[in-house]
Coordinates of C-alpha atoms and ligand atoms in Angstrom, one line a residue:
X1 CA 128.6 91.1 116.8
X2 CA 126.1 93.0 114.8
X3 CA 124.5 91.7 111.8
X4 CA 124.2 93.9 108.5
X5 CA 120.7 92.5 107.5
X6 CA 119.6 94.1 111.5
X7 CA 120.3 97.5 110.4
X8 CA 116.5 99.4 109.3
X9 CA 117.1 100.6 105.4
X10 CA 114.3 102.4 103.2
X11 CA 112.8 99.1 101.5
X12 CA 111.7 98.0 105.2
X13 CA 109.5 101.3 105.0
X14 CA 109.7 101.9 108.8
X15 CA 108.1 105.2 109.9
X16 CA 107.1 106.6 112.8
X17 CA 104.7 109.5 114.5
X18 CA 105.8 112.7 115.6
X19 CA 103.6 111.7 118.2
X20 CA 105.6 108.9 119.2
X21 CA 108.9 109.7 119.3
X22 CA 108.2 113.1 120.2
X23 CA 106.0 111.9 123.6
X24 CA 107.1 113.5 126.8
X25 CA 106.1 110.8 128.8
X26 CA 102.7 112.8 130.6
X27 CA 100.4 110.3 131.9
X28 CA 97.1 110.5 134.1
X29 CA 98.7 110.9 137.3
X30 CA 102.4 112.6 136.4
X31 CA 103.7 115.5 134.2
X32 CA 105.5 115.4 131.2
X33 CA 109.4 114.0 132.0
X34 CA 111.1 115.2 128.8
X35 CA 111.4 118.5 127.2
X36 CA 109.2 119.5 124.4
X37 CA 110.9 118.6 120.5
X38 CA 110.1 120.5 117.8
X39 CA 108.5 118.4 114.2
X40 CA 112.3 119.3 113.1
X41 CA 114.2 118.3 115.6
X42 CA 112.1 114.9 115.9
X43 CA 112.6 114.5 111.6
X44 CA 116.4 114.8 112.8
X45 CA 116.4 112.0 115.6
X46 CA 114.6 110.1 113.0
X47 CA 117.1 110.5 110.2
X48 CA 120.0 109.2 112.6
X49 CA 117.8 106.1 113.8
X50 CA 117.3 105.2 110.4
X51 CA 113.5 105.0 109.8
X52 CA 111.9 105.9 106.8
X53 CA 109.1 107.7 107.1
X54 CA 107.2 110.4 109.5
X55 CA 103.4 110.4 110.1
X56 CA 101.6 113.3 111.9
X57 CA 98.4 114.7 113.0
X58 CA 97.7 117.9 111.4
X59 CA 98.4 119.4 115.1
X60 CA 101.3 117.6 115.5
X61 CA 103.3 119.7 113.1
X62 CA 100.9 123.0 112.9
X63 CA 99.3 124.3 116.1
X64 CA 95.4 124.6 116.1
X65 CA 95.3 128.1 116.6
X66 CA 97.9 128.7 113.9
X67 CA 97.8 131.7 111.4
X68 CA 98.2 130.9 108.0
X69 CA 101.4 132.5 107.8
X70 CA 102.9 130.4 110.4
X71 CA 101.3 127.8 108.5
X72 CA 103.4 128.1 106.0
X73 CA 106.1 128.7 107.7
X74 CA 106.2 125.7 109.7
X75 CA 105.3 123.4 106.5
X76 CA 108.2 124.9 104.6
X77 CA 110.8 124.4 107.7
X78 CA 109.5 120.9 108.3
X79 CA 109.8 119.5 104.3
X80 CA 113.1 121.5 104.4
X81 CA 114.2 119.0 107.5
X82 CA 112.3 115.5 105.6
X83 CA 114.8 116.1 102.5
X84 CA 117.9 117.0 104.8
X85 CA 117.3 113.8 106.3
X86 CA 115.9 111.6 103.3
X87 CA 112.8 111.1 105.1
X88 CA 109.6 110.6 103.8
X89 CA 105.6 111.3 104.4
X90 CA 103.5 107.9 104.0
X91 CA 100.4 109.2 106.2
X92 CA 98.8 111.3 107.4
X93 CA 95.8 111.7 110.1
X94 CA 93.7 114.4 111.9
X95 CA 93.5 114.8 115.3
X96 CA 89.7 114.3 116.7
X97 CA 90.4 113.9 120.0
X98 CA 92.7 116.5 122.1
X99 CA 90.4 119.9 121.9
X100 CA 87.6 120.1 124.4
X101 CA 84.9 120.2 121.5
X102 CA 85.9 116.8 121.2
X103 CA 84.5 115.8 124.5
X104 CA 81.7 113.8 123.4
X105 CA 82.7 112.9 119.8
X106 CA 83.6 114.3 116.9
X107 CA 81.6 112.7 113.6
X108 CA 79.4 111.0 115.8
X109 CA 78.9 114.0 118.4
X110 CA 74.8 115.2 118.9
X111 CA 76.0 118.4 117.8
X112 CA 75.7 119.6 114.2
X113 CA 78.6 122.2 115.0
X114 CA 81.1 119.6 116.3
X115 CA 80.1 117.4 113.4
X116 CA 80.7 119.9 110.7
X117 CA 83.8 121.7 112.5
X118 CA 85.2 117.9 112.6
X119 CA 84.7 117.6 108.7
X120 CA 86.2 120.9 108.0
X121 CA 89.0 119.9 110.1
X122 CA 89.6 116.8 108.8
X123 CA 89.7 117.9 105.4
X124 CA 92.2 120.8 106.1
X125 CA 94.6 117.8 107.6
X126 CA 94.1 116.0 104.2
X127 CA 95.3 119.1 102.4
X128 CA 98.1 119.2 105.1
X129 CA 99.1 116.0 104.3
X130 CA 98.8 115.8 100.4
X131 CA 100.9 118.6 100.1
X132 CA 103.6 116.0 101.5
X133 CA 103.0 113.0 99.3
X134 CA 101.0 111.3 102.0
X135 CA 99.4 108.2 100.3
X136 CA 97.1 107.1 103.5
X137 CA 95.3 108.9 105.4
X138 CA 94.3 107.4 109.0
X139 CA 91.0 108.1 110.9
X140 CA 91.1 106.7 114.4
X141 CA 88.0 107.6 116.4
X142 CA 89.6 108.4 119.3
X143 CA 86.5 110.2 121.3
X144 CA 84.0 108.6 119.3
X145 CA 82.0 106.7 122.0
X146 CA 80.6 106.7 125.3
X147 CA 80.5 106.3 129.1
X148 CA 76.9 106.7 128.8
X149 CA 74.7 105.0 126.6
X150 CA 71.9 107.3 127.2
X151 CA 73.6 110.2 125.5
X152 CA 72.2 108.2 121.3
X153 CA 71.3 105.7 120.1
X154 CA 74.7 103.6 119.1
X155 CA 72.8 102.9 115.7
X156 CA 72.6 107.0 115.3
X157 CA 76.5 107.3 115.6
X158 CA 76.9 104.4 112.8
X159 CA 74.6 106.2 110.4
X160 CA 76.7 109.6 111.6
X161 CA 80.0 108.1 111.1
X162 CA 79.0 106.5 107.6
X163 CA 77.9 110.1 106.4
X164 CA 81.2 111.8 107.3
X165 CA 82.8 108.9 105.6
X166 CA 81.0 109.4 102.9
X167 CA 82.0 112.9 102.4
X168 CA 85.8 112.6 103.2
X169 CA 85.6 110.4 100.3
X170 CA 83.9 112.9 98.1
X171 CA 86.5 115.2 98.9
X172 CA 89.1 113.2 98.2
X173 CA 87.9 112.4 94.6
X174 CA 87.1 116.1 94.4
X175 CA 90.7 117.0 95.1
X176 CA 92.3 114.7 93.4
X177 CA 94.3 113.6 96.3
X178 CA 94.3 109.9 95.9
X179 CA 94.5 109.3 99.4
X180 CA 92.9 105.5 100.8
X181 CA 91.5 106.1 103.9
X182 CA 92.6 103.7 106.9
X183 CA 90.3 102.8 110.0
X184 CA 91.6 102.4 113.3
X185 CA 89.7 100.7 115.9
X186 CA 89.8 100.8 119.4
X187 CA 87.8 99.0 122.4
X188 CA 88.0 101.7 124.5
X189 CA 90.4 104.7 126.6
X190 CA 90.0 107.9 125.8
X191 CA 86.2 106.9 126.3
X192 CA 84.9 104.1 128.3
X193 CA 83.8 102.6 125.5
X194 CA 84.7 103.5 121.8
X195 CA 82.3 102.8 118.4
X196 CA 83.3 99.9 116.2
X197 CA 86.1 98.5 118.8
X198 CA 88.0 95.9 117.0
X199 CA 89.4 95.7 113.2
X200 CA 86.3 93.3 112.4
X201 CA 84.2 96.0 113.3
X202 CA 85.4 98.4 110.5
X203 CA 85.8 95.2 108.1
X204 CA 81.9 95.4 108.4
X205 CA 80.7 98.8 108.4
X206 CA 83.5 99.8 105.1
X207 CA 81.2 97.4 102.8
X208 CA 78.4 99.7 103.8
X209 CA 80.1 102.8 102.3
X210 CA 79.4 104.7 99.0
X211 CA 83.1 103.9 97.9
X212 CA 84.2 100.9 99.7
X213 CA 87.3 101.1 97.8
X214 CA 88.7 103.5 99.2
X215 CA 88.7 102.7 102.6
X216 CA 90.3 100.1 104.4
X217 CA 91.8 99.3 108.3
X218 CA 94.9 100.1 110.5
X219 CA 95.1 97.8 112.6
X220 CA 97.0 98.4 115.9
X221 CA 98.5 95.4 118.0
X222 CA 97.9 97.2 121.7
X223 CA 94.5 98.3 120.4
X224 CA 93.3 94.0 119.5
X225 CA 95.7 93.1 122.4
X226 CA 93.9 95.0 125.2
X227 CA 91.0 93.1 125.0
X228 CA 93.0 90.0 124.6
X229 CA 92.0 89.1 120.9
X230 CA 94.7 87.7 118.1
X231 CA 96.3 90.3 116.0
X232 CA 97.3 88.6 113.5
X233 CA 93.9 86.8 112.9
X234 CA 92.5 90.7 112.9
X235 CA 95.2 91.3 110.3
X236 CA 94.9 88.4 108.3
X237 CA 90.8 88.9 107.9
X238 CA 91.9 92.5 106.9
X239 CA 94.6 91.0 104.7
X240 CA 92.3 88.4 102.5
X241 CA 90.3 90.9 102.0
X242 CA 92.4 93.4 100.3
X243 CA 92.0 95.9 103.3
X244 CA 95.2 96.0 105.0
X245 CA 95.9 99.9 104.0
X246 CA 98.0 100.6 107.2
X247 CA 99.3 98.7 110.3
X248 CA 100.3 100.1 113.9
X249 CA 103.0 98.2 115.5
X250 CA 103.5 98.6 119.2
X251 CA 102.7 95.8 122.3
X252 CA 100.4 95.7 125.4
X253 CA 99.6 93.4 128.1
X254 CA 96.0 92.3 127.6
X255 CA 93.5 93.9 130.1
X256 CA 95.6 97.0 131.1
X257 CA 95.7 100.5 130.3
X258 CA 96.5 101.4 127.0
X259 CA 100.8 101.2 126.9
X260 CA 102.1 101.3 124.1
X261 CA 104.9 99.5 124.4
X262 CA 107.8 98.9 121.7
X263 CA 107.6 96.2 119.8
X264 CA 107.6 92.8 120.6
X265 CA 108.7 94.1 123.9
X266 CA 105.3 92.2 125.8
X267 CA 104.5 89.5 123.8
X268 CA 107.5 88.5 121.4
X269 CA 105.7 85.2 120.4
X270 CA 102.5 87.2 119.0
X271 CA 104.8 89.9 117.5
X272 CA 106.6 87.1 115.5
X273 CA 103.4 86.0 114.1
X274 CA 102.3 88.8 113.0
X275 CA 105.7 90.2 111.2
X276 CA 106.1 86.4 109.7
X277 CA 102.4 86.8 108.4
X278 CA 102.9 90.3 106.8
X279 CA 106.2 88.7 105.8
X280 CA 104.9 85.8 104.0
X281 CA 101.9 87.6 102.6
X282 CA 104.5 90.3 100.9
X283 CA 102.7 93.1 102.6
X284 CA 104.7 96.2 101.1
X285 CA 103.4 99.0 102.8
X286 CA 104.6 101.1 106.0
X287 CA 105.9 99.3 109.3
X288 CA 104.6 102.1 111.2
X289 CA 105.6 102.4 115.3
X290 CA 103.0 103.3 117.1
X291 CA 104.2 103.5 120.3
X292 CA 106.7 105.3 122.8
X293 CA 109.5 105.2 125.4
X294 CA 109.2 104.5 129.0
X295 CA 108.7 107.1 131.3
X296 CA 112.0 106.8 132.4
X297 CA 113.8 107.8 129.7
X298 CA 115.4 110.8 128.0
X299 CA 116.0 111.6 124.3
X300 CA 118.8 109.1 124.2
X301 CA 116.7 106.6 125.3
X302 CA 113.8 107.3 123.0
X303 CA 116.4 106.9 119.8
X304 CA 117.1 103.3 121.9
X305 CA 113.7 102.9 121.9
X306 CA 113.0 103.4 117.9
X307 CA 115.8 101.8 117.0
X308 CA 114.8 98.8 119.2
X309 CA 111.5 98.4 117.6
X310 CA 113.1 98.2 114.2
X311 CA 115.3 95.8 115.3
X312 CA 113.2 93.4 117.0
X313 CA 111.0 93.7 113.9
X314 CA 113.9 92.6 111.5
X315 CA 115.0 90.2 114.3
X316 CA 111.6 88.5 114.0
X317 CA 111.9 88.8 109.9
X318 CA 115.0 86.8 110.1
X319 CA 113.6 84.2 112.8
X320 CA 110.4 84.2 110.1
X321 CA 112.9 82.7 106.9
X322 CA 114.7 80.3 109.7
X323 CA 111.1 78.7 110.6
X324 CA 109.8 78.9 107.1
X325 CA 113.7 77.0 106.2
X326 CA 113.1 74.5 109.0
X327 CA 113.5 71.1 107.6
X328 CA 111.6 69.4 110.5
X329 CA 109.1 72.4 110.3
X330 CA 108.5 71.9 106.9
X331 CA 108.2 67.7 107.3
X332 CA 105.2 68.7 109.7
X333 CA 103.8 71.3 107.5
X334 CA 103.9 69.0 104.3
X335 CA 102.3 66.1 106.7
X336 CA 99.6 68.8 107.7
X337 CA 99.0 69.6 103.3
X338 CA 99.2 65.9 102.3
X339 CA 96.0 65.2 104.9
X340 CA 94.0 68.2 103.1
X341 CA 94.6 66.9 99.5
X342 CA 93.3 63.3 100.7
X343 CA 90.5 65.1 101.3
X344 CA 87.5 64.7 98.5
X345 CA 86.7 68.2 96.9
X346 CA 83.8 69.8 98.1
X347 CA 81.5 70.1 95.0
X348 CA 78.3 72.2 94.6
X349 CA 75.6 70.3 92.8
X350 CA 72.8 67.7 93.6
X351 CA 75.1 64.7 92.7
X352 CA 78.0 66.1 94.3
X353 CA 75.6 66.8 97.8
X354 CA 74.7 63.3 97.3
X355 CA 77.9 61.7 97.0
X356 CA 79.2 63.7 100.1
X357 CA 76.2 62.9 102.1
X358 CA 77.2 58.7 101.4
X359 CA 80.4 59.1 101.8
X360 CA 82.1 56.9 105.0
X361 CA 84.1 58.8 107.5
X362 CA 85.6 57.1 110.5
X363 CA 85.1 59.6 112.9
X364 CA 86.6 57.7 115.8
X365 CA 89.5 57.2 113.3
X366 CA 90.1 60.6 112.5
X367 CA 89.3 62.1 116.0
X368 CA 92.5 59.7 117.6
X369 CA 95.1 61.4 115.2
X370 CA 97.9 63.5 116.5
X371 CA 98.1 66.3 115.0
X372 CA 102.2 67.1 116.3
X373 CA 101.4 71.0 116.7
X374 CA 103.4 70.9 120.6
X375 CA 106.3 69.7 118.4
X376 CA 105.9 72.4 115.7
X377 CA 105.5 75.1 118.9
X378 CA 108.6 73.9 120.1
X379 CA 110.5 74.1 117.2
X380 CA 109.3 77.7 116.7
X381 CA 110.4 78.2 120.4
X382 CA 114.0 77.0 119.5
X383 CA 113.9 79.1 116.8
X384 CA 112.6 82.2 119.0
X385 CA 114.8 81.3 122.1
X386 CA 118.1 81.2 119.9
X387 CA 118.5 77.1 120.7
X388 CA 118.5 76.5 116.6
X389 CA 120.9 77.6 114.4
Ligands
LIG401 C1 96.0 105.7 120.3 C2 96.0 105.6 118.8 C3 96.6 106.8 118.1 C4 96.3 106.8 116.6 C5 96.7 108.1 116.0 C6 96.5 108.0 114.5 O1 95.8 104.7 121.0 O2 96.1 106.8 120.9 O3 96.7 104.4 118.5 O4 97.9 106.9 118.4 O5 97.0 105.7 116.0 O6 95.8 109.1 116.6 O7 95.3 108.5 114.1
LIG402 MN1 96.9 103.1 120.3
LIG403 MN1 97.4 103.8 116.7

């Protein structure tokens, strides 16, 4: 029987890409399997799936090469089709990384003309996007990297990248657009190897900008996955430090191609982690789903696909209050506190050095106690596996 609390509404804030619903399956070695869907169409399958919000690239909904009439055009049909279907526009992003002058970058690129055309395009997607209420605006370096390291000096793309950063932020104070930029890393694929590769990477080089403030991360599970690191621990560094502007949801099966995969689908264990994390913390902004149906499937599928993610998402959300509810769960838990309030408070100070360095520890003591984390595993197990109810 299906549960209410299972069904997506607004507050859950889940939105998704045109990109991602409206993939038509191409990969390196087969054509595309389903028809092409125009921004209005995919704002209709969206409606009736239930999500809440859409995110594009600017070319996503407006075609490079479009005149500004069609511009217009296109922008009026497509807000037209977000109200019919009570949809909103949390983010959007600028696509760096499908045009040929993209080949060898686009911020970072040796060439002054890519670098500037890049700027100029990026802050025509911002315009794009504020004039639909979009609060974040995404930046994922897609092209910005190498599979040579004799093209620069990786120290020259840095200083690059922190220049056009720099600037995207003037213009955003300059317009008035209030957006707060979100980083997206990524080890690698389109290029062999991509600039500032995981979340801690951007953690980093954001305290290095003129307005730190306004920037912060998008994490993306595939993208901390593929090279087999913790999510969660990449959000929760993000999290504490008040940078956790944006987060992709999707899976991947560490050390493969980039798939994209719904959520929860490959790992459910991580994805429960990481929505009981953002659940616990209160994070309140978008659930975005950045991913897409298998190859196999038509349009049908692909609404089975979004609705699938959401629902293993508020699956997860629920399994998050059982475990957090879990009287033997929380007797382990309150075993695990009372041992870190026996212990004495670390004080700065000469005394307080002093007194730490004569205090007695029985290390042998402490090393031989059990620490019962293969019973609280368990226990989340039953919890996951449906044994506990
Ligand atoms: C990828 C990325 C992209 C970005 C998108 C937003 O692996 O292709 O995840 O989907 O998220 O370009 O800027
Ligand atoms: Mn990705
Ligand atoms: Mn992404």
């Amino acid at each position: 029987m299906e549960k209410n609390n299972l069904a997506p509404a607004p507050e859950h804030k889940f939105s998704f890409g045109l990109w991602t619903v409206g993939n038509r399956g191409r990969d390196p070695f087969g054509d595309a399997v389903r028809p092409t869907m125009s921004p209005v169409e995919l704002v209709q399958l969206l409606g009736e799936v239930g999500a809440w919000g859409v995110n594009f690239h600017d070319n996503d909904l407006v075609p490079i090469d479009a005149a500004p009439g069609e511009r217009d055009q296109i922008v009026g049909e497509f807000r037209k089709a977000c109200e019919e279907n009570g949809i909103v526009v949390p983010m959007a992003t600028v696509n760096l990384f499908f045009d040929p002058v993209f080949k060898d970058g686009a911020f970072t690129s040796n060439d002054p003309d890519v670098r500037a055309y890049s700027l100029q395009k990026t802050m025509g997607a911002m315009d794009l996007g504020a004039e639909f209420g979009a609060e974040t605006f995404v930046l994922w370096g897609g092209r910005e990297g190498t599979e040579t390291d004799a093209c620069r000096r990786p120290d020259e793309a840095v200083k690059r990248f922190r220049e056009a950063i720099n600037y995207l932020c003037d213009y955003n104070k300059a317009q008035g657009y209030g957006y707060r930029f979100a980083l997206e890393a990524k080890p690698n694929e389109p290029r062999a190897d991509i600039y500032f590769p995981t979340t801690g990477s951007y953690l980093a080089f954001i305290e290095t900008l003129e307005s730190p403030e306004m920037v912060g991360v998008n994490p993306e599970v595939a993208h901390e996955h593929m090279p087999g690191l913790n999510m969660t621990h990449a959000v929760a560094q993000a999290w504490e430090m008040g940078k956790l502007f944006h987060i992709d949801l999707n899976d991947q099966t560490p050390g493969r191609y980039d798939q994209d995969l719904r959520f929860g689908s490959a790992n459910p264990l991580a994805a429960f982690w990481l929505v009981k994390f953002l659940e616990d913390v209160g994070y309140s902004g978008p659930r975005h789903f950045d991913a897409h149906a298998y190859r196999t499937e038509d349009y049908e599928g692909v609404k089975d696909f979004a609705k699938g993610c959401m629902r293993t998402y508020l699956i997860l959300k629920e399994k998050a209050e059982r475990w957090n509810e879990h009287p033997q769960i929380r007797e382990i838990l309150a075993d695990i506190d009372s041992k870190n309030e026996a212990v004495p408070m670390m004080k700065h100070g000469k005394e307080a050095a002093a007194e730490l360095m004569s205090s007695p520890f029985d290390r042998k003591e402490i090393a031989a106690r059990g620490l019962r984390y293969e019973r609280l595993d368990q226990l989340t197990m039953d919890i996951l596996l449906g044994a506990y109810n």
